[in-house]
DNA sequence: CGATTTTTTGACAGTATTCAACGGGGGTGG
DNA sequence: CCACCCCCGTTGAATACTGTCAAAAAATCG
């Protein structure tokens, strides 16, 4: 069996037993490759499955009637993607590959057995879904109540810390494979203004950029201008039990 | 046993058996009263429980370091409140009573038994949590990518339709017990601008107002200016099984 | 290496915020 | 029961931030 990315991530929150690990590994029934820019699943397309990112980045977005797009979240390795659509037969959001990527495919009906046989994992999934709601709420607060500069900083800070939580080395910079237009769609700004704000962050010595990578020069400063709270660092799943 | 508000709401999505109903009823161990404006639970306060709104409205909000506030969602009768905090020992958000209200209290540890004994309900809760994520994503798109007028319209439209889904008569208007400042904090606008936008919606004949109530004169128009999609109307939980 | 996409820059426009002041309604205390 | 006060809603004027439009430079892709 392929090493389960999902089990690794859940293992960060709970000490998993062998049966649990196996059950999680068995969830992903197949694998799919998508290349940068490709749509993995379009809004409104029939959707019976959810995905686990194995390699690369995806993002989910929705299109407004006036042609505007909102990027709702970026999905990094070992995270779910498309799991929000479980309550519908058709996908609420579009899933796009931000880089070349590989995803594991889970039929949502397979979750029935997981919840029945491993209630503790079910509860963990539920708890993490709630944590994702909190993360989305943080983004809402960022977009609704902070300046353009803060929003851009928040995006970078959030991604950097999630990469680090995933075990990636971030000291010599992180990849940022999003165009400024995509960053704008994520933060509720125009591409032009994203450019100005990133440039400003560079001038202030908070970050540095070179060919698609961002290096954080002053994390404290970045987090401060972003109003960023590292919520995932304080997650407590002790009450989930044995 | 008191009629369980929670069981009623879950019953909208799944035909519940008697044992299931009983199990849901047993979750809420006590009841608490809060009066308009009162804080049910403050951000960062220790939090072992979640709530079910029995009567009245609540909202959850977070405070930014600069003093700004973002209202994250409004909780109507029979909905959860504070369930997002499950992954932490301390509450991520503040819960405030928007009107005098009554809530049922659920210790989060009680969910362990529910998930173990009624996996189908666990899966339903998980699915509905995902649906809430989608609702929040819709709000993010509204705040990030639409005009002030559209955001105000979206808030009204959303609440109206959720009240209707809850079985309330909305034809002769709905209550809107939020100050314009609160509406601003929910939509990412200033109170002053909320005032102008509501006034504009009135002038255009989309809504009418009288002492704390709003009557929707042209729902199609309202939904159109709001870019509103009634996602909860199309929820499909058939795959959850027997 | 040519074509296309992305980034960068400047000038200008527009939407929403800020600041300030006034009116109304409801609740509280005398 | 009335007066007072505070909060909320309303309005106007000036400001500021972000968006729009346009064009050129730079980078990426095939």
Short mmCIF file of C-alpha atoms (C1' of nucleotides) in Angstrom, two decimals:
data_model
loop_
_atom_site.label_atom_id
_atom_site.label_comp_id
_atom_site.label_asym_id
_atom_site.label_seq_id
_atom_site.Cartn_x
_atom_site.Cartn_y
_atom_site.Cartn_z
CA UNK A 1 0.00 0.00 0.00
CA UNK A 2 1.17 3.48 -0.84
CA UNK A 3 2.01 5.62 2.16
CA UNK A 4 -1.20 7.44 2.98
CA UNK A 5 -0.82 11.17 2.96
CA UNK A 6 -4.13 11.44 4.74
CA UNK A 7 -3.09 9.16 7.57
CA UNK A 8 0.06 11.22 7.97
CA UNK A 9 -1.90 14.38 8.36
CA UNK A 10 -4.49 12.95 10.73
CA UNK A 11 -1.62 11.45 12.64
CA UNK A 12 -0.54 14.95 13.54
CA UNK A 13 -3.64 15.28 15.64
CA UNK A 14 -4.19 11.79 16.96
CA UNK A 15 -2.00 8.79 17.59
CA UNK A 16 -3.39 6.36 15.06
CA UNK A 17 -3.56 2.59 15.42
CA UNK A 18 -2.64 0.20 12.63
CA UNK A 19 -6.22 -0.65 11.74
CA UNK A 20 -7.06 3.01 11.58
CA UNK A 21 -4.10 3.67 9.35
CA UNK A 22 -5.11 0.85 7.07
CA UNK A 23 -8.70 2.04 6.93
CA UNK A 24 -7.54 5.49 5.90
CA UNK A 25 -5.20 4.06 3.30
CA UNK A 26 -8.05 2.04 1.84
CA UNK A 27 -10.22 5.11 1.37
CA UNK A 28 -8.35 6.44 -1.62
CA UNK A 29 -9.36 4.17 -4.44
CA UNK A 30 -7.40 5.73 -7.25
CA UNK A 31 -5.06 8.51 -8.23
CA UNK A 32 -5.37 11.33 -10.69
CA UNK A 33 -2.86 13.66 -12.29
CA UNK A 34 -3.64 17.24 -13.19
CA UNK A 35 -1.35 19.77 -14.72
CA UNK A 36 -1.04 23.42 -13.81
CA UNK A 37 -4.13 25.38 -14.78
CA UNK A 38 -6.21 22.31 -15.46
CA UNK A 39 -9.68 22.04 -13.97
CA UNK A 40 -9.99 18.93 -11.85
CA UNK A 41 -13.68 19.42 -11.32
CA UNK A 42 -15.87 22.27 -12.51
CA UNK A 43 -18.53 24.04 -10.52
CA UNK A 44 -21.88 22.27 -11.01
CA UNK A 45 -20.30 19.16 -12.43
CA UNK A 46 -21.61 15.90 -10.97
CA UNK A 47 -19.51 15.06 -7.94
CA UNK A 48 -19.47 11.76 -6.13
CA UNK A 49 -15.94 11.99 -4.83
CA UNK A 50 -13.58 14.05 -2.77
CA UNK A 51 -9.83 14.38 -3.10
CA UNK A 52 -6.67 14.30 -1.07
CA UNK A 53 -3.78 16.31 -2.43
CA UNK A 54 -0.74 14.07 -2.73
CA UNK A 55 1.60 16.37 -4.58
CA UNK A 56 1.34 19.97 -5.74
CA UNK A 57 -1.22 22.63 -4.96
CA UNK A 58 -4.84 23.08 -5.94
CA UNK A 59 -7.30 25.82 -5.24
CA UNK A 60 -11.06 26.02 -5.18
CA UNK A 61 -12.89 28.96 -6.60
CA UNK A 62 -16.35 30.13 -7.52
CA UNK A 63 -17.48 32.27 -10.40
CA UNK A 64 -19.97 35.07 -9.85
CA UNK A 65 -22.60 35.93 -12.43
CA UNK A 66 -20.78 39.17 -13.28
CA UNK A 67 -17.67 37.22 -14.26
CA UNK A 68 -15.74 37.91 -11.07
CA UNK A 69 -14.02 35.03 -9.41
CA UNK A 70 -13.36 34.35 -5.76
CA UNK A 71 -10.67 31.89 -4.77
CA UNK A 72 -11.92 30.27 -1.60
CA UNK A 73 -8.96 28.31 -0.44
CA UNK A 74 -5.65 26.89 -1.48
CA UNK A 75 -5.14 23.19 -0.91
CA UNK A 76 -1.63 22.10 0.02
CA UNK A 77 -0.20 18.56 0.09
CA UNK A 78 -1.91 16.12 2.47
CA UNK A 79 -4.99 18.32 2.72
CA UNK A 80 -8.47 17.56 1.46
CA UNK A 81 -9.89 19.22 -1.62
CA UNK A 82 -13.48 19.16 -2.74
CA UNK A 83 -14.67 17.74 0.57
CA UNK A 84 -16.99 20.70 1.01
CA UNK A 85 -19.19 19.38 -1.77
CA UNK A 86 -20.29 16.27 0.10
CA UNK A 87 -23.75 17.60 0.77
CA UNK A 88 -24.55 18.01 -2.90
CA UNK A 89 -24.69 15.86 -5.98
CA UNK A 90 -23.00 18.63 -7.94
CA UNK A 91 -19.86 20.46 -7.03
CA UNK A 92 -20.37 23.87 -5.42
CA UNK A 93 -16.88 25.04 -6.41
CA UNK A 94 -14.36 24.65 -9.17
CA UNK A 95 -11.14 22.82 -8.36
CA UNK A 96 -8.10 23.96 -10.30
CA UNK A 97 -4.51 22.77 -10.18
CA UNK A 98 -2.24 25.64 -9.13
CA UNK A 99 0.77 23.53 -10.00
CA UNK A 100 1.13 20.13 -11.58
CA UNK A 101 -0.46 17.92 -8.99
CA UNK A 102 -1.47 14.42 -7.99
CA UNK A 103 -4.61 13.71 -6.01
CA UNK A 104 -6.05 10.64 -4.38
CA UNK A 105 -9.73 10.00 -5.07
CA UNK A 106 -12.21 9.05 -2.37
CA UNK A 107 -15.77 8.08 -3.15
CA UNK A 108 -17.88 9.83 -0.60
CA UNK A 109 -19.90 6.69 -0.01
CA UNK A 110 -16.71 5.10 1.30
CA UNK A 111 -16.92 7.43 4.27
CA UNK A 112 -19.97 5.54 5.48
CA UNK A 113 -17.88 2.56 6.38
CA UNK A 114 -15.15 4.66 7.90
CA UNK A 115 -17.60 6.41 10.20
CA UNK A 116 -19.23 3.10 11.15
CA UNK A 117 -16.06 1.16 11.83
CA UNK A 118 -13.87 3.94 13.18
CA UNK A 119 -16.08 6.43 14.96
CA UNK A 120 -13.07 8.13 16.45
CA UNK A 121 -11.78 8.93 12.98
CA UNK A 122 -15.22 10.17 12.04
CA UNK A 123 -15.18 12.50 14.96
CA UNK A 124 -11.70 13.65 14.06
CA UNK A 125 -12.79 14.42 10.51
CA UNK A 126 -15.75 16.32 11.88
CA UNK A 127 -13.51 18.28 14.22
CA UNK A 128 -11.06 19.13 11.46
CA UNK A 129 -13.89 20.23 9.19
CA UNK A 130 -14.88 22.63 11.94
CA UNK A 131 -11.28 23.84 12.14
CA UNK A 132 -11.43 24.50 8.40
CA UNK A 133 -14.52 26.59 9.00
CA UNK A 134 -12.52 28.65 11.44
CA UNK A 135 -9.74 29.08 8.90
CA UNK A 136 -12.29 30.30 6.38
CA UNK A 137 -13.74 32.66 8.95
CA UNK A 138 -10.28 34.09 9.49
CA UNK A 139 -10.05 34.75 5.78
CA UNK A 140 -13.46 36.39 5.85
CA UNK A 141 -12.26 38.71 8.60
CA UNK A 142 -9.15 39.46 6.61
CA UNK A 143 -11.02 40.31 3.44
CA UNK A 144 -13.86 42.09 5.20
CA UNK A 145 -11.96 44.14 7.70
CA UNK A 146 -8.34 44.70 6.78
CA UNK A 147 -6.39 46.76 4.24
CA UNK A 148 -5.11 45.50 0.94
CA UNK A 149 -1.59 45.27 2.28
CA UNK A 150 -2.72 43.21 5.26
CA UNK A 151 -4.68 40.83 3.05
CA UNK A 152 -1.73 40.06 0.84
CA UNK A 153 0.47 39.60 3.89
CA UNK A 154 -2.14 37.30 5.40
CA UNK A 155 -2.19 35.07 2.35
CA UNK A 156 1.56 34.68 2.34
CA UNK A 157 1.75 34.18 6.08
CA UNK A 158 -1.00 31.58 6.08
CA UNK A 159 0.54 29.54 3.30
CA UNK A 160 3.99 29.74 4.80
CA UNK A 161 2.83 28.48 8.16
CA UNK A 162 0.78 25.70 6.68
CA UNK A 163 3.72 24.54 4.63
CA UNK A 164 5.84 24.57 7.74
CA UNK A 165 3.21 22.61 9.64
CA UNK A 166 3.39 20.09 6.84
CA UNK A 167 7.07 19.64 7.51
CA UNK A 168 8.41 21.70 4.65
CA UNK A 169 11.53 23.81 5.09
CA UNK A 170 10.53 27.44 4.72
CA UNK A 171 13.67 29.18 5.87
CA UNK A 172 15.07 29.72 2.41
CA UNK A 173 11.75 30.83 0.98
CA UNK A 174 8.55 29.21 -0.15
CA UNK A 175 7.17 28.69 -3.62
CA UNK A 176 4.26 30.94 -4.54
CA UNK A 177 2.97 29.46 -7.77
CA UNK A 178 0.02 31.84 -8.02
CA UNK A 179 -0.24 34.67 -10.49
CA UNK A 180 -0.97 38.09 -9.07
CA UNK A 181 -4.39 37.80 -10.61
CA UNK A 182 -4.99 34.61 -8.64
CA UNK A 183 -3.73 36.27 -5.48
CA UNK A 184 -6.15 39.09 -6.21
CA UNK A 185 -9.03 36.67 -6.64
CA UNK A 186 -8.12 35.11 -3.31
CA UNK A 187 -7.85 38.38 -1.41
CA UNK A 188 -10.61 40.36 -3.08
CA UNK A 189 -8.25 42.75 -4.86
CA UNK A 190 -7.28 43.51 -8.42
CA UNK A 191 -4.08 42.10 -9.86
CA UNK A 192 -2.71 45.61 -10.26
CA UNK A 193 -3.19 46.42 -6.63
CA UNK A 194 -1.74 43.09 -5.52
CA UNK A 195 1.37 44.07 -7.42
CA UNK A 196 1.60 47.38 -5.60
CA UNK A 197 1.15 45.76 -2.22
CA UNK A 198 3.71 43.02 -2.78
CA UNK A 199 6.15 45.58 -4.01
CA UNK A 200 5.51 47.59 -0.88
CA UNK A 201 6.15 44.58 1.34
CA UNK A 202 9.42 44.09 -0.49
CA UNK A 203 10.41 47.72 -0.05
CA UNK A 204 9.66 47.52 3.64
CA UNK A 205 11.97 44.56 3.93
CA UNK A 206 9.29 42.14 5.07
CA UNK A 207 9.64 39.74 2.17
CA UNK A 208 11.89 39.22 -0.83
CA UNK A 209 10.99 37.70 -4.16
CA UNK A 210 12.81 35.80 -6.85
CA UNK A 211 11.41 33.77 -9.71
CA UNK A 212 8.19 32.50 -8.22
CA UNK A 213 9.50 32.15 -4.70
CA UNK A 214 8.97 34.32 -1.66
CA UNK A 215 11.37 34.53 1.22
CA UNK A 216 10.10 35.81 4.52
CA UNK A 217 12.63 38.21 5.94
CA UNK A 218 10.72 39.28 9.01
CA UNK A 219 8.08 36.81 10.09
CA UNK A 220 7.01 38.77 13.14
CA UNK A 221 6.45 41.85 11.05
CA UNK A 222 4.61 39.85 8.41
CA UNK A 223 2.30 38.25 10.95
CA UNK A 224 1.68 41.61 12.58
CA UNK A 225 0.71 43.43 9.41
CA UNK A 226 -1.41 40.44 8.46
CA UNK A 227 -3.19 40.24 11.81
CA UNK A 228 -2.36 36.58 11.57
CA UNK A 229 -3.19 34.07 14.28
CA UNK A 230 -1.65 30.65 13.93
CA UNK A 231 -4.70 28.73 14.99
CA UNK A 232 -3.61 25.35 13.77
CA UNK A 233 -0.65 25.47 16.11
CA UNK A 234 -2.95 25.33 19.12
CA UNK A 235 -5.39 22.65 18.06
CA UNK A 236 -6.29 20.37 20.92
CA UNK A 237 -7.75 16.98 20.09
CA UNK A 238 -7.14 15.38 23.45
CA UNK A 239 -10.83 15.06 24.19
CA UNK A 240 -11.33 12.76 21.22
CA UNK A 241 -10.17 9.94 23.45
CA UNK A 242 -7.99 6.84 23.50
CA UNK B 1 -38.24 15.04 27.07
CA UNK B 2 -38.36 18.46 25.55
CA UNK B 3 -38.91 18.47 21.82
CA UNK B 4 -35.42 18.54 20.34
CA UNK B 5 -34.82 21.45 18.07
CA UNK B 6 -31.74 19.71 16.79
CA UNK B 7 -33.57 16.54 15.87
CA UNK B 8 -36.09 18.65 14.00
CA UNK B 9 -33.44 20.27 11.94
CA UNK B 10 -31.52 17.09 11.20
CA UNK B 11 -34.84 15.50 10.34
CA UNK B 12 -35.06 17.88 7.40
CA UNK B 13 -32.17 16.03 5.82
CA UNK B 14 -32.66 12.47 6.97
CA UNK B 15 -35.58 10.40 8.09
CA UNK B 16 -34.66 9.77 11.71
CA UNK B 17 -35.49 6.67 13.71
CA UNK B 18 -36.74 6.83 17.30
CA UNK B 19 -33.45 5.84 18.87
CA UNK B 20 -31.68 8.45 16.83
CA UNK B 21 -34.16 11.07 17.90
CA UNK B 22 -33.72 10.09 21.51
CA UNK B 23 -29.94 10.17 21.22
CA UNK B 24 -30.10 13.68 19.82
CA UNK B 25 -32.48 14.78 22.52
CA UNK B 26 -30.11 13.44 25.16
CA UNK B 27 -27.20 15.47 23.84
CA UNK B 28 -28.38 18.76 25.21
CA UNK B 29 -27.74 18.54 28.89
CA UNK B 30 -28.98 21.92 29.97
CA UNK B 31 -30.42 25.20 28.83
CA UNK B 32 -29.19 28.75 29.09
CA UNK B 33 -30.85 32.12 28.69
CA UNK B 34 -29.13 35.15 27.28
CA UNK B 35 -30.55 38.58 26.72
CA UNK B 36 -29.96 40.82 23.75
CA UNK B 37 -26.42 42.08 23.60
CA UNK B 38 -25.12 39.67 26.19
CA UNK B 39 -21.99 37.65 25.49
CA UNK B 40 -22.69 33.94 25.75
CA UNK B 41 -19.05 33.07 25.36
CA UNK B 42 -16.11 35.35 24.75
CA UNK B 43 -13.27 34.79 22.37
CA UNK B 44 -10.45 32.89 24.12
CA UNK B 45 -12.65 31.84 27.01
CA UNK B 46 -12.35 28.17 27.95
CA UNK B 47 -14.86 26.23 25.92
CA UNK B 48 -15.92 22.67 26.50
CA UNK B 49 -19.36 22.93 25.02
CA UNK B 50 -21.29 23.84 21.93
CA UNK B 51 -24.78 25.23 21.66
CA UNK B 52 -28.02 24.74 19.82
CA UNK B 53 -30.16 27.82 19.39
CA UNK B 54 -33.64 27.12 20.74
CA UNK B 55 -35.12 30.57 20.55
CA UNK B 56 -33.86 33.91 19.31
CA UNK B 57 -30.78 34.76 17.29
CA UNK B 58 -27.09 34.77 18.10
CA UNK B 59 -24.09 35.77 16.10
CA UNK B 60 -20.42 34.91 16.27
CA UNK B 61 -17.76 37.51 15.75
CA UNK B 62 -14.08 38.06 16.07
CA UNK B 63 -12.15 41.12 17.11
CA UNK B 64 -9.09 42.24 15.19
CA UNK B 65 -6.10 43.79 16.94
CA UNK B 66 -6.95 47.20 15.48
CA UNK B 67 -10.34 47.11 17.15
CA UNK B 68 -12.30 46.21 14.07
CA UNK B 69 -14.87 43.48 14.36
CA UNK B 70 -16.01 40.90 11.84
CA UNK B 71 -19.32 39.15 12.32
CA UNK B 72 -18.82 35.69 10.95
CA UNK B 73 -22.29 34.26 10.97
CA UNK B 74 -25.73 34.69 12.36
CA UNK B 75 -27.23 31.70 14.13
CA UNK B 76 -30.97 31.21 13.75
CA UNK B 77 -33.25 28.90 15.72
CA UNK B 78 -32.45 25.17 15.50
CA UNK B 79 -28.95 25.87 14.23
CA UNK B 80 -25.68 25.18 16.01
CA UNK B 81 -23.61 27.94 17.54
CA UNK B 82 -20.08 27.66 18.77
CA UNK B 83 -19.60 24.27 17.15
CA UNK B 84 -16.64 25.62 15.19
CA UNK B 85 -14.61 25.76 18.38
CA UNK B 86 -14.51 22.01 18.93
CA UNK B 87 -10.90 21.71 17.88
CA UNK B 88 -9.69 24.05 20.59
CA UNK B 89 -9.85 24.30 24.33
CA UNK B 90 -10.58 28.00 24.04
CA UNK B 91 -13.22 29.62 21.92
CA UNK B 92 -11.99 31.06 18.62
CA UNK B 93 -14.96 33.43 18.36
CA UNK B 94 -17.24 35.47 20.54
CA UNK B 95 -20.88 34.44 20.74
CA UNK B 96 -23.35 37.27 21.29
CA UNK B 97 -27.12 37.23 21.60
CA UNK B 98 -28.66 39.31 18.82
CA UNK B 99 -32.02 39.03 20.53
CA UNK B 100 -33.09 37.56 23.83
CA UNK B 101 -32.38 33.90 23.27
CA UNK B 102 -32.39 30.42 24.71
CA UNK B 103 -29.73 27.87 23.88
CA UNK B 104 -29.27 24.19 24.61
CA UNK B 105 -25.84 23.19 25.85
CA UNK B 106 -23.94 20.19 24.55
CA UNK B 107 -20.69 19.03 26.08
CA UNK B 108 -18.42 18.25 23.20
CA UNK B 109 -17.34 15.01 24.82
CA UNK B 110 -20.94 13.84 24.50
CA UNK B 111 -20.41 13.70 20.76
CA UNK B 112 -18.08 10.77 21.22
CA UNK B 113 -20.92 8.50 22.16
CA UNK B 114 -23.15 9.86 19.43
CA UNK B 115 -20.55 9.13 16.77
CA UNK B 116 -19.91 5.67 18.20
CA UNK B 117 -23.52 4.60 18.57
CA UNK B 118 -25.04 6.44 15.62
CA UNK B 119 -22.43 6.64 12.89
CA UNK B 120 -25.03 7.76 10.42
CA UNK B 121 -25.74 10.83 12.53
CA UNK B 122 -22.03 11.45 12.82
CA UNK B 123 -21.73 11.41 9.08
CA UNK B 124 -24.72 13.71 8.79
CA UNK B 125 -23.14 16.18 11.19
CA UNK B 126 -19.94 16.01 9.21
CA UNK B 127 -21.79 16.63 5.98
CA UNK B 128 -23.70 19.57 7.41
CA UNK B 129 -20.48 21.06 8.78
CA UNK B 130 -19.16 20.91 5.23
CA UNK B 131 -22.32 22.62 4.03
CA UNK B 132 -21.68 25.38 6.55
CA UNK B 133 -18.23 25.77 5.10
CA UNK B 134 -19.84 26.33 1.74
CA UNK B 135 -22.17 28.92 3.23
CA UNK B 136 -19.18 30.73 4.69
CA UNK B 137 -17.39 30.53 1.36
CA UNK B 138 -20.41 32.17 -0.26
CA UNK B 139 -20.12 34.99 2.23
CA UNK B 140 -16.44 35.31 1.47
CA UNK B 141 -17.23 35.65 -2.22
CA UNK B 142 -19.86 38.24 -1.38
CA UNK B 143 -17.55 40.33 0.75
CA UNK B 144 -14.53 39.86 -1.48
CA UNK B 145 -16.05 40.35 -4.86
CA UNK B 146 -19.31 42.26 -4.79
CA UNK B 147 -20.44 45.86 -4.26
CA UNK B 148 -21.69 47.25 -0.99
CA UNK B 149 -25.27 47.16 -2.21
CA UNK B 150 -24.95 43.51 -3.19
CA UNK B 151 -23.49 42.58 0.18
CA UNK B 152 -26.32 44.12 2.11
CA UNK B 153 -28.82 42.47 -0.20
CA UNK B 154 -27.04 39.15 0.26
CA UNK B 155 -27.30 39.34 4.02
CA UNK B 156 -31.00 40.01 3.92
CA UNK B 157 -31.65 37.39 1.28
CA UNK B 158 -29.69 34.75 3.12
CA UNK B 159 -31.44 35.33 6.41
CA UNK B 160 -34.83 35.45 4.79
CA UNK B 161 -34.36 32.15 3.05
CA UNK B 162 -32.95 30.45 6.10
CA UNK B 163 -35.91 31.60 8.15
CA UNK B 164 -38.22 30.26 5.50
CA UNK B 165 -36.36 26.96 5.44
CA UNK B 166 -36.92 26.83 9.18
CA UNK B 167 -40.66 27.03 8.60
CA UNK B 168 -41.15 30.68 9.43
CA UNK B 169 -43.64 32.78 7.51
CA UNK B 170 -41.70 35.46 5.68
CA UNK B 171 -44.38 36.85 3.42
CA UNK B 172 -45.26 39.74 5.66
CA UNK B 173 -41.68 40.60 6.41
CA UNK B 174 -38.92 39.27 8.60
CA UNK B 175 -37.40 40.65 11.75
CA UNK B 176 -33.94 42.15 11.37
CA UNK B 177 -32.80 42.68 14.93
CA UNK B 178 -29.33 43.87 13.94
CA UNK B 179 -28.12 47.42 14.17
CA UNK B 180 -26.66 48.93 11.04
CA UNK B 181 -23.31 48.76 12.73
CA UNK B 182 -23.74 45.02 13.18
CA UNK B 183 -24.79 44.64 9.56
CA UNK B 184 -21.68 46.57 8.64
CA UNK B 185 -19.49 44.29 10.71
CA UNK B 186 -21.07 41.31 8.97
CA UNK B 187 -20.66 42.67 5.46
CA UNK B 188 -17.35 44.45 5.81
CA UNK B 189 -18.83 47.95 5.53
CA UNK B 190 -19.24 50.96 7.76
CA UNK B 191 -22.55 51.61 9.46
CA UNK B 192 -22.91 54.82 7.50
CA UNK B 193 -22.59 53.08 4.20
CA UNK B 194 -24.94 50.29 5.23
CA UNK B 195 -27.50 52.98 5.88
CA UNK B 196 -27.09 54.40 2.40
CA UNK B 197 -27.33 51.02 0.76
CA UNK B 198 -30.46 49.96 2.63
CA UNK B 199 -32.02 53.25 1.82
CA UNK B 200 -31.18 52.67 -1.81
CA UNK B 201 -32.76 49.22 -1.78
CA UNK B 202 -35.87 50.80 -0.35
CA UNK B 203 -35.94 53.53 -3.01
CA UNK B 204 -35.60 50.91 -5.71
CA UNK B 205 -38.61 49.11 -4.34
CA UNK B 206 -36.74 45.92 -3.50
CA UNK B 207 -37.46 45.99 0.21
CA UNK B 208 -39.50 48.01 2.68
CA UNK B 209 -38.71 48.70 6.30
CA UNK B 210 -40.72 49.38 9.40
CA UNK B 211 -39.64 49.27 13.03
CA UNK B 212 -37.00 46.58 12.94
CA UNK B 213 -38.67 44.50 10.28
CA UNK B 214 -37.88 44.12 6.61
CA UNK B 215 -40.38 43.13 3.99
CA UNK B 216 -39.11 41.73 0.74
CA UNK B 217 -41.07 43.30 -2.09
CA UNK B 218 -39.22 41.72 -4.97
CA UNK B 219 -37.43 38.54 -4.05
CA UNK B 220 -36.14 37.85 -7.56
CA UNK B 221 -34.62 41.29 -7.74
CA UNK B 222 -33.14 40.95 -4.29
CA UNK B 223 -31.56 37.60 -5.10
CA UNK B 224 -30.24 38.94 -8.38
CA UNK B 225 -28.56 42.01 -6.90
CA UNK B 226 -27.20 39.80 -4.13
CA UNK B 227 -25.85 37.15 -6.48
CA UNK B 228 -27.55 34.76 -4.11
CA UNK B 229 -27.66 31.04 -4.63
CA UNK B 230 -29.99 29.08 -2.40
CA UNK B 231 -27.63 26.21 -1.80
CA UNK B 232 -29.44 24.70 1.13
CA UNK B 233 -32.46 24.12 -1.04
CA UNK B 234 -30.58 21.60 -3.15
CA UNK B 235 -28.82 19.62 -0.45
CA UNK B 236 -28.79 15.92 -1.22
CA UNK B 237 -28.17 13.54 1.64
CA UNK B 238 -29.47 10.43 -0.08
CA UNK B 239 -26.07 8.79 -0.12
CA UNK B 240 -25.92 8.77 3.67
CA UNK B 241 -27.95 5.57 3.54
CA UNK B 242 -30.84 3.78 5.18
"C1'" DC C 1 13.03 32.41 -31.02
"C1'" DG C 2 8.31 34.13 -31.54
"C1'" DA C 3 3.99 34.32 -29.12
"C1'" DT C 4 1.55 34.70 -25.08
"C1'" DT C 5 1.12 35.49 -20.40
"C1'" DT C 6 2.51 37.93 -16.42
"C1'" DT C 7 4.43 41.77 -14.09
"C1'" DT C 8 5.11 46.56 -13.67
"C1'" DT C 9 4.08 51.50 -13.98
"C1'" DG C 10 1.35 55.80 -14.45
"C1'" DA C 11 -2.72 58.67 -14.67
"C1'" DC C 12 -7.37 58.95 -13.53
"C1'" DA C 13 -12.01 57.56 -11.74
"C1'" DG C 14 -15.09 55.82 -8.40
"C1'" DT C 15 -16.66 53.56 -4.38
"C1'" DA C 16 -16.53 53.43 0.36
"C1'" DT C 17 -14.65 55.69 4.63
"C1'" DT C 18 -14.12 59.34 7.77
"C1'" DC C 19 -15.72 63.10 10.31
"C1'" DA C 20 -19.32 65.76 12.02
"C1'" DA C 21 -23.81 67.04 13.19
"C1'" DC C 22 -28.76 66.34 13.92
"C1'" DG C 23 -33.15 63.88 14.83
"C1'" DG C 24 -35.86 60.26 16.78
"C1'" DG C 25 -37.19 56.56 19.90
"C1'" DG C 26 -36.98 53.87 23.88
"C1'" DG C 27 -35.63 53.03 28.34
"C1'" DT C 28 -34.53 54.72 33.02
"C1'" DG C 29 -34.82 57.31 36.93
"C1'" DG C 30 -36.74 60.97 39.38
"C1'" DC D 1 -45.83 60.36 34.24
"C1'" DC D 2 -42.48 63.09 32.41
"C1'" DA D 3 -37.76 64.45 31.45
"C1'" DC D 4 -33.48 63.15 30.26
"C1'" DC D 5 -30.09 60.56 28.09
"C1'" DC D 6 -28.07 57.37 25.23
"C1'" DC D 7 -28.07 54.70 21.27
"C1'" DC D 8 -29.35 54.32 16.71
"C1'" DG D 9 -30.40 56.01 12.30
"C1'" DT D 10 -29.79 59.69 8.90
"C1'" DT D 11 -27.45 63.12 6.09
"C1'" DG D 12 -23.68 65.94 3.94
"C1'" DA D 13 -18.99 67.09 2.73
"C1'" DA D 14 -14.31 65.95 2.26
"C1'" DT D 15 -10.86 62.32 1.99
"C1'" DA D 16 -8.59 58.04 0.98
"C1'" DC D 17 -8.12 53.71 -0.73
"C1'" DT D 18 -8.69 50.66 -4.35
"C1'" DG D 19 -10.21 49.99 -9.08
"C1'" DT D 20 -9.94 50.98 -14.09
"C1'" DC D 21 -7.62 51.76 -18.24
"C1'" DA D 22 -3.63 51.66 -20.97
"C1'" DA D 23 0.87 50.53 -22.32
"C1'" DA D 24 5.47 48.76 -21.89
"C1'" DA D 25 8.84 45.57 -19.91
"C1'" DA D 26 9.83 41.01 -18.43
"C1'" DA D 27 9.24 36.25 -18.10
"C1'" DT D 28 7.50 31.88 -19.61
"C1'" DC D 29 6.16 28.42 -22.93
"C1'" DG D 30 6.21 25.68 -26.89
#
